[in-house]
CSV table of C-alpha atoms in Angstrom, one decimal:
chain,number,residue,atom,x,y,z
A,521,UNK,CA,111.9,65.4,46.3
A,522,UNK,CA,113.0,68.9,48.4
A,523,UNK,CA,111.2,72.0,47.0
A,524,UNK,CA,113.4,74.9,48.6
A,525,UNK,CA,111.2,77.3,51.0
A,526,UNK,CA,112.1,80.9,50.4
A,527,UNK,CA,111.7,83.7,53.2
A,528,UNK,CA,109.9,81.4,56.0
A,529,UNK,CA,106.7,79.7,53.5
A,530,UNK,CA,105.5,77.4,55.6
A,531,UNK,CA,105.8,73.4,53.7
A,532,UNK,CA,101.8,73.3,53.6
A,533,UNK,CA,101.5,77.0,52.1
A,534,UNK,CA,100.7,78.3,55.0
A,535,UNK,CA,102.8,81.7,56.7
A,536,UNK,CA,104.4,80.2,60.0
A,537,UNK,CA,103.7,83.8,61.4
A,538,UNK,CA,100.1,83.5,61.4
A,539,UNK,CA,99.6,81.1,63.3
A,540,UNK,CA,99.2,81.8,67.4
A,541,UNK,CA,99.0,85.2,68.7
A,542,UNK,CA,100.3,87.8,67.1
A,543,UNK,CA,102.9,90.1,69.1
A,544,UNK,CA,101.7,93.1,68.2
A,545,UNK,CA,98.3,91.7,69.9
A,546,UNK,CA,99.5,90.4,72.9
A,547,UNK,CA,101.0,94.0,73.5
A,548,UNK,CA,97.7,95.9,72.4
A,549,UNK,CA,96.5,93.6,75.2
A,550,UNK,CA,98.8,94.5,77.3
A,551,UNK,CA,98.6,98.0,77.3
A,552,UNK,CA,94.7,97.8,77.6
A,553,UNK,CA,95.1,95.6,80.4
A,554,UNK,CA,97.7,98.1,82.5
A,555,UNK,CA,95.4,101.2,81.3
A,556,UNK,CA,92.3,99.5,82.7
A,557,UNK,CA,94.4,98.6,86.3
A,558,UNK,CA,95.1,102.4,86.3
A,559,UNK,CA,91.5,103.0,86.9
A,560,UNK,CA,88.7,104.8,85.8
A,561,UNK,CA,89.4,106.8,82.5
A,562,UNK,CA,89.8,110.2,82.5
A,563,UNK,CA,86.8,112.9,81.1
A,564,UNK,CA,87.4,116.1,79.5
A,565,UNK,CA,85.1,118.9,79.2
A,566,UNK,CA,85.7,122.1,77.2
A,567,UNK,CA,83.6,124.6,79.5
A,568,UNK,CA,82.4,124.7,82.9
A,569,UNK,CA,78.9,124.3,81.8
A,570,UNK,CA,79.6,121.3,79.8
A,571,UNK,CA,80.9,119.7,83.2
A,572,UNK,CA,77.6,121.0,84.6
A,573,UNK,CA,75.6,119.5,81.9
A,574,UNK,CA,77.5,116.1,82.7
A,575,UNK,CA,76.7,116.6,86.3
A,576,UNK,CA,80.0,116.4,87.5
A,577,UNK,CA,79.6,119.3,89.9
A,578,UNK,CA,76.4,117.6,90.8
A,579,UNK,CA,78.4,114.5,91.7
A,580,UNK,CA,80.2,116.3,93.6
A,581,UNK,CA,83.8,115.4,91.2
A,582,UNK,CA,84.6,119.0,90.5
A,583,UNK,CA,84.9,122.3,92.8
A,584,UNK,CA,82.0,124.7,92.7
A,585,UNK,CA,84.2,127.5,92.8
A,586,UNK,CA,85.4,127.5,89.8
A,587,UNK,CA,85.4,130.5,87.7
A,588,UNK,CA,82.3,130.5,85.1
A,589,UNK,CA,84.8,131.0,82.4
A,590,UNK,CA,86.4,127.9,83.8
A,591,UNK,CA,88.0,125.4,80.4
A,592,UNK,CA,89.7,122.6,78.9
A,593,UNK,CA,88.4,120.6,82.3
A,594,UNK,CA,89.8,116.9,82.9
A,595,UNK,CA,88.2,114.9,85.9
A,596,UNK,CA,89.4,111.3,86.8
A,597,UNK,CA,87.1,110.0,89.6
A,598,UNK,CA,86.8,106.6,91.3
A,599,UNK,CA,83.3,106.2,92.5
A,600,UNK,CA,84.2,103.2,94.7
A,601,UNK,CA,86.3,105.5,96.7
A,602,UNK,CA,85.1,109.0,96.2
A,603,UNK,CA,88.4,110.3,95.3
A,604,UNK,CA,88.8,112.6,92.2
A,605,UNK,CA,91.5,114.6,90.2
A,606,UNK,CA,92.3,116.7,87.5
A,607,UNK,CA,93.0,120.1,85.9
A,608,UNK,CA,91.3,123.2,84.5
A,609,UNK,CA,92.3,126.3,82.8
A,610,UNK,CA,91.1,129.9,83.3
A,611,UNK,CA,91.7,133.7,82.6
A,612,UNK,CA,94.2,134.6,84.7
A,613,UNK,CA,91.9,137.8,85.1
A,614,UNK,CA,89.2,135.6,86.8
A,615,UNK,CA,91.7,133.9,90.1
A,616,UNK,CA,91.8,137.0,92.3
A,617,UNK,CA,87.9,135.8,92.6
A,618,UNK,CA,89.3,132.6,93.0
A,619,UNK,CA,91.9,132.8,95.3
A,620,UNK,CA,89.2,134.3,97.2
A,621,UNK,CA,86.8,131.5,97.9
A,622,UNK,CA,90.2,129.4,98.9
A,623,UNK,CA,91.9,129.0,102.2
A,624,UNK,CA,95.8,128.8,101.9
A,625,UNK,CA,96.7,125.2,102.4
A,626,UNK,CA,97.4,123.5,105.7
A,627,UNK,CA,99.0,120.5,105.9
A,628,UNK,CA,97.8,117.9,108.7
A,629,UNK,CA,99.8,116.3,111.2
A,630,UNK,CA,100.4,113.0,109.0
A,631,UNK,CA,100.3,114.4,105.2
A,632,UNK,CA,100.8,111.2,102.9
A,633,UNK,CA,104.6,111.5,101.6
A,634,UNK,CA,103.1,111.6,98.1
A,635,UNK,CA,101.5,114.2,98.6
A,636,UNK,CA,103.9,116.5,100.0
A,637,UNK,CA,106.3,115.6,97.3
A,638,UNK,CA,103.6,116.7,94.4
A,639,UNK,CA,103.0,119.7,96.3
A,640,UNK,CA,106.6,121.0,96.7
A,641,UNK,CA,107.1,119.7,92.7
A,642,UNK,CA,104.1,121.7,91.4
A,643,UNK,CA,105.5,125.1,93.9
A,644,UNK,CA,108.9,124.9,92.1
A,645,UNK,CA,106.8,125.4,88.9
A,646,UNK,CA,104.9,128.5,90.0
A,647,UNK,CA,101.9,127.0,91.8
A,648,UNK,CA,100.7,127.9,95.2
A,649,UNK,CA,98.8,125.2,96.9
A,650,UNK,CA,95.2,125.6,98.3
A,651,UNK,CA,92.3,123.9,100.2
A,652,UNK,CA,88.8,124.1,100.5
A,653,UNK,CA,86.1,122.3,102.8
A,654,UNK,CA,82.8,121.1,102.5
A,655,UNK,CA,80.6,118.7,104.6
A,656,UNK,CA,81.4,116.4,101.6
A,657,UNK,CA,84.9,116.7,100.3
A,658,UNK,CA,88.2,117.8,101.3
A,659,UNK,CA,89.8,119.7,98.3
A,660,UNK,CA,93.6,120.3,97.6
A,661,UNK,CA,94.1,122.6,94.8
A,662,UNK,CA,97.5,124.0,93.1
A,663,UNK,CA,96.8,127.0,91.3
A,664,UNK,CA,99.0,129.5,89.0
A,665,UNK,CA,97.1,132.5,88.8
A,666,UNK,CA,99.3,134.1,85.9
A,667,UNK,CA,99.3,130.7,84.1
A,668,UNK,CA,95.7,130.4,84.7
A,669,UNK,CA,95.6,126.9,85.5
A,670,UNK,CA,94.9,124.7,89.1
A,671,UNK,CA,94.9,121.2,89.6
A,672,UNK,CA,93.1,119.7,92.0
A,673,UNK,CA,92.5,116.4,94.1
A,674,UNK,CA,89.6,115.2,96.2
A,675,UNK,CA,89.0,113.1,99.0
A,676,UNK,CA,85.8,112.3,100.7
A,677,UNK,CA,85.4,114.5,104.1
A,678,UNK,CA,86.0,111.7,106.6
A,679,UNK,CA,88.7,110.5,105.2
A,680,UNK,CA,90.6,114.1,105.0
């Protein structure tokens, strides 16, 4: 004899949709999968000396010439290449001091396409573009002094 099923029961008692993966898992999975691709996560700090604390200007991941009263810090860094990015906000009393320990920003012969497109993006926004040298790092930096905020990228010296 037919017993009528009502809204998708399953003949044994058992819900059809639980059995498998669920959808809603496979994108969780997903998205954790692309994120992880992406690379390394990003960090925040609040302060300066938190990032100090962290040793991230140890490391070499962050600028030394950043203003003491430097916050709300993010810095993505992939060890395997040495590269590193991110932001950080300041008093837009404290970038004359800045500006100061920066050279204006010179472009090589061969500047990747990428990156002349982010810099001319982030100059129609207000932001004048930067660089600074050490025997360790090649730094670009995009800095609004009245906004009080510079973002920044790093490369390993020989490679810049």
């Amino acid at each position: 004899r037919h017993r009528g099923r009502a809204g998708g029961a399953h003949p044994h008692g058992r819900d059809r949709r639980s059995r498998g993966v669920k959808p809603r898992a496979l994108g969780a999975l997903g998205i954790s999968l692309a994120l992880a691709a992406c690379g390394p996560a990003p960090q925040d700090y609040p302060t300066l000396e938190a990032a100090r604390t962290a040793g991230v200007v140890s490391q070499g991941l962050l600028p030394e010439v950043l203003p003491a009263e430097a916050t709300l810090i993010r810095v993505q860094a992939d060890p395997d290449d040495g590269q590193a990015e991110g932001w950080f906000h300041f008093p837009s009393s404290a970038f004359a001091a800045l500006e100061a320990r920066l050279a204006p920003y010179a472009p090589g012969t061969s500047i990747d396409p990428a990156i002349a497109t982010y810099i001319a993006k982030k100059r129609t926004r207000g932001y004048e573009a930067y660089e600074l040298r050490t025997p360790q790092a090649r730094w670009l930096l995009l800095c609004s002094g009245p906004g009080g905020k510079c973002y920044f990228k790093r490369w390993p010296a020989a490679s810049g």
